[in-house]
Coordinates of C-alpha atoms in Angstrom, one line a residue:
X3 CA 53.2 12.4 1.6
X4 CA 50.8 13.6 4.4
X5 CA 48.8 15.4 2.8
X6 CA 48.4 12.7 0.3
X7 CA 47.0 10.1 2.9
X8 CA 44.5 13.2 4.3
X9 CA 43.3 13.9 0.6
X10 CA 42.7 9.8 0.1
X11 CA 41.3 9.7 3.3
X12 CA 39.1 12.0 2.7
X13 CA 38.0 10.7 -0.5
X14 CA 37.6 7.3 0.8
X15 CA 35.1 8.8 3.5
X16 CA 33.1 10.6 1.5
X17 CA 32.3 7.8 -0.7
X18 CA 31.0 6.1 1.9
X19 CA 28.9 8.8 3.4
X20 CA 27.6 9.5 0.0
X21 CA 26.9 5.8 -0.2
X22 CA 24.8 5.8 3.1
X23 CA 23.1 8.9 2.4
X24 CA 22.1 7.0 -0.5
X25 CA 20.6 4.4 1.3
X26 CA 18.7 6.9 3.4
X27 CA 16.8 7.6 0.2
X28 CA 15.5 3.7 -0.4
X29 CA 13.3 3.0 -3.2
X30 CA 12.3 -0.4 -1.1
X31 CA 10.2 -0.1 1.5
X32 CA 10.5 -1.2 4.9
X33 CA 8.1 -4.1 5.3
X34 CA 8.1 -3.1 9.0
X35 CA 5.9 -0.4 8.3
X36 CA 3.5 -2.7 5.9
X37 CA 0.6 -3.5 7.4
X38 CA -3.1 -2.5 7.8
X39 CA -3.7 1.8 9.2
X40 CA -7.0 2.8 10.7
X41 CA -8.0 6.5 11.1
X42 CA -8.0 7.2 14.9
X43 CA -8.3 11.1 14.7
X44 CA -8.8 14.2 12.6
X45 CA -8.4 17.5 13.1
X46 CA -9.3 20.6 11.0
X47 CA -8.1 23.9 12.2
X48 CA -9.1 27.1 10.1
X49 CA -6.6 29.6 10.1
X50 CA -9.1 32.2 9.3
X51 CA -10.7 32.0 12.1
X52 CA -8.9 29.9 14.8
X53 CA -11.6 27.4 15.1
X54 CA -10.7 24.1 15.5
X55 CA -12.7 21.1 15.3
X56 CA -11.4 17.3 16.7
X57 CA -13.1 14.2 15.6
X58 CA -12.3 10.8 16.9
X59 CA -13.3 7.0 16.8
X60 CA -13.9 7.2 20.0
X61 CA -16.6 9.2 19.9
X62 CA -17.3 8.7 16.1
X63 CA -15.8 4.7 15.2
X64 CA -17.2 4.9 11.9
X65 CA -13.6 7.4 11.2
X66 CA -11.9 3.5 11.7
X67 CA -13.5 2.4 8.6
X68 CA -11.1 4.9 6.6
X69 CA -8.3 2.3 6.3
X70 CA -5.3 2.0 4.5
X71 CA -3.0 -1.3 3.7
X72 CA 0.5 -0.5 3.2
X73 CA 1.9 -3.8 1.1
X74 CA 5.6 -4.8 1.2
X75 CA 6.0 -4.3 -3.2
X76 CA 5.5 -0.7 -2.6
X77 CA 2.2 -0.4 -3.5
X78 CA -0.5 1.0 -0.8
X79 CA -4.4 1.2 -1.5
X80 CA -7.1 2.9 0.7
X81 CA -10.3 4.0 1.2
X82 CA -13.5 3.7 3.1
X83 CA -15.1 0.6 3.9
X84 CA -18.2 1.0 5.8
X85 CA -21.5 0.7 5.0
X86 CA -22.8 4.2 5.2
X87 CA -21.1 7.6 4.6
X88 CA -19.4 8.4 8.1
X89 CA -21.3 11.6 9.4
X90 CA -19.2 13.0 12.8
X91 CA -21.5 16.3 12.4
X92 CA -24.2 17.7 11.7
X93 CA -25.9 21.1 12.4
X94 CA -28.8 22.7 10.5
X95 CA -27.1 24.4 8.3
X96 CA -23.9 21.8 7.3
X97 CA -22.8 17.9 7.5
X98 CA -19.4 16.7 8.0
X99 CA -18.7 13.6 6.4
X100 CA -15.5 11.7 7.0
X101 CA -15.5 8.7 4.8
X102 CA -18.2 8.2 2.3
X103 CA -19.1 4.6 0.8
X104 CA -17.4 3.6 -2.1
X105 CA -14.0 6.0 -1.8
X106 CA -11.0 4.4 -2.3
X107 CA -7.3 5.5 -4.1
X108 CA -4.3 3.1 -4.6
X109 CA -0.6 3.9 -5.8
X110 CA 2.9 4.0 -4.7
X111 CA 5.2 4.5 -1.6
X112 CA 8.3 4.3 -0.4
X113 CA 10.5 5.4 3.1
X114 CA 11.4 9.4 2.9
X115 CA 13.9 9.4 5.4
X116 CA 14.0 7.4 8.7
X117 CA 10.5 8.3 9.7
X118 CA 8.6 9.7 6.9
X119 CA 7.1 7.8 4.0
X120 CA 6.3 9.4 0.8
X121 CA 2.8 8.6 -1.1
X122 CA 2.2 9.0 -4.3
X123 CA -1.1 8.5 -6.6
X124 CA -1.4 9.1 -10.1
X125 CA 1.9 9.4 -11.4
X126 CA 3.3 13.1 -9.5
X127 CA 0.7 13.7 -7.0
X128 CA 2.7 13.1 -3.9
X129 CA 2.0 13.8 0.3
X130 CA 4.1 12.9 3.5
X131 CA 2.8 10.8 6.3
X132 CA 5.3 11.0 9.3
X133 CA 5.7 7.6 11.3
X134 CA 6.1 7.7 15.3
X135 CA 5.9 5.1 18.0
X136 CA 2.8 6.3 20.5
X137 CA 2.2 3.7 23.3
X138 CA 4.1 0.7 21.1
X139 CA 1.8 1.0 18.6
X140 CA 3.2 2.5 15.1
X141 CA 1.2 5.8 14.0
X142 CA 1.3 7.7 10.6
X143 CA 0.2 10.9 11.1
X144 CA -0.7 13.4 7.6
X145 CA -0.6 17.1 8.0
X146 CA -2.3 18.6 5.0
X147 CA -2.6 22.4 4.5
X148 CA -5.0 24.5 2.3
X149 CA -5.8 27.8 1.5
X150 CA -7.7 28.3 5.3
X151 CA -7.4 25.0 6.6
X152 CA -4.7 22.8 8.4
X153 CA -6.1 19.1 8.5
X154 CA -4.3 17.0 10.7
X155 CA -5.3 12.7 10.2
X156 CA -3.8 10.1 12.7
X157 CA -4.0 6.5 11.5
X158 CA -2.4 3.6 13.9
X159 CA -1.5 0.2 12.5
X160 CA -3.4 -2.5 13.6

């Protein structure tokens, strides 16, 4: 008869942690995280070399013109709304642009976890953004990685 209550136990409490591992996974998102993201910072490190190069709206504040609007249905859109194409170098043989007039992408997203958020555009392309609290302000920070390149972009909500 022990056993018995052990084994239903058991059963009962797995159910329920399946259930909330479930819920981890939410198709909704959190409207918490909905809002307006500015770019504050990018980094691109090349592994080939070990060269890194930082660019920020400090020093460059067209990089807050790449902006992304996270709504509360799910869907996200983004792009680059200034003017101009946002030049944050330039030597004689090479221009870095980061956010040129007219880009823009759109599609879906939902929470990943407690802290990530997964994006996806055109139907299976997906990427990761990682949420953090810096200062009380909420920041979404992209790691993407390429043959030589680690590209790091740090967006704060407004």
């Amino acid at each position: 008869m022990y056993k018995k209550r052990i084994t239903f136990f058991s059963l009962v409490l797995t159910v329920l942690f399946a259930g909330n591992s479930c819920k981890k996974e939410n198709s909704n998102p959190k409207s918490a995280y909905a809002g307006k993201y500015v770019l504050i910072s990018k980094t691109d490190f090349d592994t080939s070399t070990g060269a890194s190069e930082t660019y920020t709206s400090t020093v460059s504040p067209c990089l807050s013109d790449n902006q992304t609007t996270l709504k509360d249905d799910g869907t996200w859109t983004g792009g680059y709304v200034g003017a101009e194409d946002c030049y944050v170098s330039r030597t004689p043989n090479s221009v870095t642009i980061i956010g040129a007039k007219g880009d823009a992408a759109a599609g879906q997203w939902v929470m990943s976890g407690s802290n990530r958020i997964k994006f996806t555009v055109s139907g299976n392309n997906a990427s990761y953004g990682q949420l953090s609290n810096v200062g009380g302000k909420v920041q979404l920070t992209f790691k993407d990685t390429s043959q030589n390149f680690i590209s790091t972009s740090v967006l704060v909500k407004q």
